[in-house]
């Protein structure tokens, strides 16, 4: 017998926009075990990123489909202990994508790690629902 797509979960597409030191929308919802493709559009006049420091992921890793912003070094960032579990950095006027699959329900904070941006209001919530 041939196994088709019947047993596979469809990818959930989400778009988040960075504008005026905010994320739009500031809250997103996904389901445990469902693959997610997040498109991050930066329509602001400065570089931004989307980072979730800790979130349990299927296979323990994310896939960044876009190259990092040149000079976007996250080492030594205030309040940063280690590398984010999810991260995509996008220069002004550009778009990046990120694929991930959450493995545990919960509420996780996302924010911009560029100095001063989190404090200026670039924070949001990623809600992972149980299946």
Backbone as JSON, one array per atom type, in Angstrom:
{
  "sequence": "XXXXXXXXXXXXXXXXXXXXXXXXXXXXXXXXXXXXXXXXXXXXXXXXXXXXXXXXXXXXXXXXXXXXXXXXXXXXXXXXXXXXXXXXXXXXXXXXXXXXXXXXXXXXXXXXXXXXXXXXXXXXXXXXXXX",
  "N": [[0.84, -1.19, 0.0], [0.36, 2.26, -0.59], [1.46, 5.08, 1.13], [0.02, 8.16, 1.55], [-0.51, 11.67, 1.98], [-2.23, 11.5, 4.07], [-1.63, 10.82, 6.76], [-0.12, 12.92, 7.61], [0.39, 16.15, 9.09], [-0.96, 19.24, 8.13], [0.92, 22.13, 7.17], [0.97, 25.06, 9.12], [0.59, 28.33, 8.2], [1.87, 31.4, 9.21], [1.95, 34.9, 9.47], [3.88, 37.54, 10.64], [4.27, 40.94, 11.32], [6.7, 43.47, 11.66], [6.49, 46.63, 12.85], [6.75, 50.06, 13.62], [8.0, 49.61, 16.15], [6.56, 47.43, 17.17], [4.96, 44.18, 17.14], [2.78, 42.76, 14.76], [0.39, 40.41, 14.23], [0.37, 40.65, 17.88], [0.02, 38.39, 19.27], [0.11, 34.95, 18.75], [-1.14, 31.73, 17.77], [-0.57, 28.28, 17.93], [-0.56, 24.68, 17.35], [0.38, 21.82, 19.24], [2.69, 19.65, 17.72], [2.01, 20.39, 15.15], [3.39, 21.4, 12.14], [4.86, 24.59, 11.57], [5.11, 27.43, 9.52], [6.59, 30.38, 9.75], [6.36, 33.61, 8.65], [8.22, 36.48, 8.67], [7.86, 39.8, 8.42], [9.53, 42.81, 7.97], [8.59, 45.92, 8.15], [9.44, 48.21, 9.21], [11.69, 51.01, 9.89], [14.14, 50.18, 10.83], [16.41, 47.45, 11.69], [15.09, 44.29, 12.78], [14.24, 41.45, 14.88], [12.81, 38.18, 15.49], [12.41, 36.38, 18.28], [12.32, 33.52, 20.38], [13.15, 32.52, 23.45], [13.02, 30.08, 24.98], [11.46, 27.12, 24.12], [9.92, 24.04, 23.87], [10.73, 21.93, 21.21], [9.85, 19.8, 18.43], [12.16, 17.37, 17.53], [13.99, 19.07, 18.59], [15.0, 21.33, 17.25], [15.04, 24.24, 15.11], [14.44, 25.47, 11.79], [16.01, 27.83, 9.96], [15.08, 29.64, 7.27], [16.04, 31.82, 6.08], [18.92, 33.9, 5.58], [20.99, 35.14, 8.23], [20.95, 38.53, 9.54], [23.58, 40.56, 8.48], [26.14, 41.22, 10.78], [24.49, 40.86, 12.94], [24.94, 39.99, 15.82], [24.32, 38.03, 18.53], [25.59, 37.46, 20.89], [26.43, 38.36, 24.18], [24.25, 39.99, 24.58], [22.13, 41.93, 26.67], [20.5, 40.26, 29.29], [20.32, 37.93, 27.87], [20.64, 34.56, 27.9], [22.37, 32.36, 26.44], [21.49, 30.87, 23.23], [18.58, 31.7, 21.33], [15.72, 29.5, 21.12], [14.01, 29.72, 18.97], [14.55, 31.81, 16.2], [14.73, 34.51, 13.98], [16.22, 36.94, 12.05], [15.72, 40.07, 10.5], [16.52, 42.49, 8.12], [15.64, 46.02, 7.73], [12.74, 46.53, 5.75], [12.72, 44.01, 4.63], [11.99, 40.41, 4.37], [11.77, 37.39, 6.21], [11.83, 33.81, 6.81], [10.8, 31.1, 8.95], [10.79, 27.81, 10.13], [9.14, 25.6, 12.34], [8.19, 23.15, 14.84], [6.24, 22.88, 17.56], [6.54, 21.07, 20.62], [5.32, 20.92, 23.09], [2.56, 22.0, 25.03], [1.83, 25.4, 26.02], [2.53, 28.82, 27.08], [4.49, 31.14, 25.53], [6.93, 33.71, 25.46], [7.69, 36.0, 22.87], [10.14, 38.17, 21.42], [11.95, 41.13, 20.3], [15.42, 41.08, 19.98], [17.16, 43.14, 19.51], [19.01, 45.79, 20.85], [17.23, 47.63, 23.23], [14.78, 47.38, 21.93], [12.92, 45.43, 22.92], [12.28, 46.63, 25.33], [11.02, 48.86, 24.33], [8.61, 47.9, 23.57], [8.46, 45.77, 21.79], [7.31, 43.01, 22.03], [5.63, 39.84, 22.33], [3.2, 37.14, 22.36], [3.32, 33.66, 22.12], [1.17, 31.12, 21.84], [0.87, 27.76, 22.53], [-1.22, 25.21, 21.84], [-2.67, 22.17, 23.13], [-3.07, 19.09, 21.32]],
  "CA": [[0.0, 0.0, 0.0], [1.1, 3.52, -0.7], [0.99, 6.04, 2.13], [0.0, 9.53, 1.02], [-0.44, 12.75, 2.97], [-3.29, 11.33, 5.06], [-1.14, 10.78, 8.13], [0.71, 14.07, 7.91], [-0.31, 17.36, 9.48], [-0.74, 20.36, 7.21], [1.72, 23.22, 7.71], [0.23, 26.28, 9.43], [1.31, 29.53, 7.78], [1.62, 32.57, 10.05], [2.74, 36.08, 9.1], [4.01, 38.58, 11.67], [4.88, 42.15, 10.77], [7.35, 44.39, 12.6], [6.25, 48.01, 12.44], [6.66, 51.04, 14.71], [8.44, 48.96, 17.41], [5.57, 46.46, 17.63], [4.63, 43.04, 16.29], [1.37, 42.68, 14.39], [-0.26, 40.48, 15.54], [1.24, 40.49, 19.04], [-0.26, 37.09, 19.85], [-0.14, 33.92, 17.74], [-1.54, 30.46, 18.36], [-0.25, 27.08, 17.15], [-0.94, 23.44, 18.01], [1.46, 20.85, 19.44], [2.87, 18.68, 16.66], [1.69, 20.93, 13.83], [4.48, 22.2, 11.56], [4.53, 26.0, 11.38], [6.02, 28.27, 8.75], [6.37, 31.75, 10.18], [6.93, 34.64, 7.78], [8.45, 37.69, 9.47], [8.04, 40.97, 7.54], [9.99, 44.0, 8.67], [8.21, 47.13, 7.42], [9.94, 49.33, 10.01], [12.89, 51.66, 9.36], [15.34, 49.64, 11.47], [16.46, 45.99, 11.73], [14.38, 43.63, 13.88], [14.23, 39.99, 14.85], [11.75, 37.47, 16.2], [13.13, 35.4, 19.1], [11.71, 32.84, 21.52], [14.32, 31.96, 24.14], [12.84, 28.68, 25.35], [10.22, 26.46, 23.72], [10.21, 22.66, 23.47], [10.47, 21.72, 19.79], [10.01, 18.46, 17.88], [13.54, 17.2, 17.07], [14.83, 20.01, 19.31], [15.64, 22.35, 16.43], [14.28, 25.0, 14.13], [15.12, 25.65, 10.52], [15.92, 29.2, 9.47], [15.1, 29.61, 5.81], [16.67, 33.04, 5.58], [20.24, 34.14, 6.16], [20.93, 36.14, 9.3], [21.32, 39.9, 9.2], [25.01, 40.78, 8.71], [26.43, 41.98, 11.99], [23.5, 40.59, 13.99], [25.6, 39.1, 16.78], [23.51, 38.03, 19.74], [26.37, 37.19, 22.09], [26.61, 39.51, 25.05], [23.04, 40.81, 24.68], [21.65, 41.97, 28.05], [19.4, 39.36, 29.61], [20.33, 36.76, 26.99], [21.45, 33.45, 28.38], [22.39, 31.36, 25.39], [20.89, 31.13, 21.94], [17.13, 31.45, 21.33], [15.24, 28.26, 20.5], [13.51, 30.19, 17.68], [15.14, 33.12, 15.9], [14.91, 34.96, 12.61], [16.55, 38.36, 12.01], [15.38, 40.61, 9.19], [16.83, 43.92, 7.97], [14.48, 46.85, 7.39], [12.18, 46.37, 4.43], [12.9, 42.64, 4.13], [11.16, 39.35, 4.93], [12.45, 36.13, 6.48], [10.93, 32.74, 7.24], [11.27, 30.2, 9.99], [9.92, 26.65, 10.29], [9.31, 24.91, 13.61], [7.06, 22.37, 15.33], [6.26, 22.87, 19.02], [6.29, 19.73, 21.15], [4.7, 20.97, 24.41], [1.66, 23.15, 25.18], [2.26, 26.43, 26.95], [2.56, 30.19, 26.6], [5.89, 31.52, 25.4], [7.12, 35.1, 25.06], [8.64, 36.32, 21.81], [10.52, 39.58, 21.45], [13.08, 41.55, 19.48], [16.63, 41.12, 20.81], [17.95, 44.33, 19.22], [19.11, 46.6, 22.07], [16.2, 48.62, 23.49], [13.51, 47.13, 21.24], [11.99, 44.76, 23.83], [11.86, 47.65, 26.29], [10.15, 49.8, 23.61], [7.32, 47.27, 23.34], [8.48, 44.69, 20.8], [7.09, 41.73, 22.7], [4.39, 39.18, 21.97], [2.92, 35.85, 23.0], [3.11, 32.47, 21.3], [0.39, 30.14, 22.61], [0.89, 26.43, 21.95], [-2.35, 24.45, 22.36], [-2.59, 20.72, 23.05], [-3.8, 18.56, 20.15]],
  "C": [[0.88, 1.24, 0.0], [0.57, 4.5, 0.35], [1.12, 7.45, 1.57], [0.14, 10.54, 2.13], [-1.44, 12.58, 4.1], [-2.8, 11.38, 6.5], [-0.33, 12.0, 8.53], [-0.15, 15.29, 8.23], [0.04, 18.48, 8.5], [0.04, 21.47, 7.91], [0.83, 24.44, 7.94], [1.1, 27.47, 9.06], [0.89, 30.71, 8.64], [2.51, 33.71, 9.54], [2.7, 37.07, 10.25], [4.74, 39.75, 11.03], [5.49, 42.97, 11.89], [7.15, 45.8, 12.06], [6.13, 48.9, 13.67], [6.95, 50.42, 16.08], [7.38, 48.05, 18.03], [5.48, 45.3, 16.66], [3.14, 43.1, 15.99], [1.14, 41.35, 13.69], [0.74, 40.24, 16.68], [1.01, 39.16, 19.75], [-0.56, 36.11, 18.71], [-0.41, 32.6, 18.45], [-1.21, 29.32, 17.4], [-0.66, 25.86, 17.96], [0.27, 22.52, 18.12], [1.5, 19.88, 18.26], [2.55, 19.17, 15.26], [2.86, 21.76, 13.3], [4.0, 23.62, 11.28], [5.58, 26.64, 10.48], [5.67, 29.71, 9.08], [7.09, 32.68, 9.22], [7.02, 35.91, 8.6], [8.79, 38.84, 8.51], [8.46, 42.16, 8.38], [9.68, 45.23, 7.81], [8.66, 48.39, 8.16], [11.21, 49.89, 9.37], [14.19, 51.22, 9.99], [15.28, 48.11, 11.45], [15.72, 45.47, 12.95], [14.61, 42.13, 13.81], [13.02, 39.47, 15.63], [12.47, 36.37, 16.96], [12.25, 34.84, 20.2], [12.88, 32.13, 22.21], [14.17, 30.48, 24.43], [11.47, 28.19, 24.91], [10.6, 25.04, 23.32], [9.78, 22.42, 22.02], [10.63, 20.25, 19.42], [11.41, 18.41, 17.26], [14.48, 18.25, 17.67], [15.44, 21.13, 18.49], [14.66, 23.04, 15.51], [15.07, 25.01, 12.83], [14.93, 27.09, 10.09], [16.07, 29.16, 7.96], [15.74, 30.85, 5.23], [18.02, 33.23, 6.25], [20.14, 35.21, 7.23], [21.34, 37.52, 8.79], [22.82, 40.04, 9.44], [25.22, 41.64, 9.93], [25.45, 41.76, 13.12], [24.07, 39.54, 14.93], [24.84, 39.17, 18.09], [24.31, 37.76, 21.01], [26.53, 38.48, 22.88], [25.39, 40.42, 25.13], [22.57, 40.79, 26.14], [20.46, 41.03, 28.24], [19.35, 38.11, 28.74], [21.22, 35.7, 27.59], [21.39, 32.36, 27.31], [21.68, 31.81, 24.13], [19.39, 30.87, 22.0], [16.79, 30.11, 20.67], [14.68, 28.57, 19.12], [14.07, 31.57, 17.42], [15.18, 33.35, 14.39], [15.12, 36.48, 12.67], [16.33, 38.87, 10.6], [15.74, 42.09, 9.13], [15.59, 44.7, 7.56], [14.06, 46.63, 5.94], [12.26, 44.96, 3.85], [11.97, 41.67, 4.83], [12.02, 38.1, 5.13], [11.44, 35.08, 6.89], [11.63, 31.81, 8.21], [10.29, 29.05, 10.08], [10.21, 26.0, 11.65], [8.05, 24.1, 13.92], [7.19, 22.29, 16.85], [5.88, 21.48, 19.54], [5.57, 19.73, 22.5], [3.79, 22.19, 24.51], [2.22, 24.16, 26.19], [2.15, 27.8, 26.31], [4.0, 30.66, 26.66], [6.0, 32.95, 24.9], [8.04, 35.16, 23.84], [8.93, 37.8, 21.86], [11.69, 39.84, 20.52], [14.3, 41.71, 20.38], [17.53, 42.31, 20.5], [17.88, 45.25, 20.45], [18.01, 47.67, 22.14], [14.85, 48.33, 22.87], [12.48, 46.42, 22.12], [11.41, 45.78, 24.81], [10.91, 48.66, 25.65], [8.8, 49.19, 23.24], [7.3, 46.17, 22.3], [8.47, 43.34, 21.49], [5.76, 41.16, 22.24], [4.29, 37.84, 22.65], [2.65, 34.78, 21.95], [2.42, 31.44, 22.18], [0.42, 28.82, 21.86], [-0.2, 25.61, 22.63], [-2.05, 22.95, 22.25], [-3.39, 20.27, 21.84], [-5.22, 18.21, 20.5]]
}
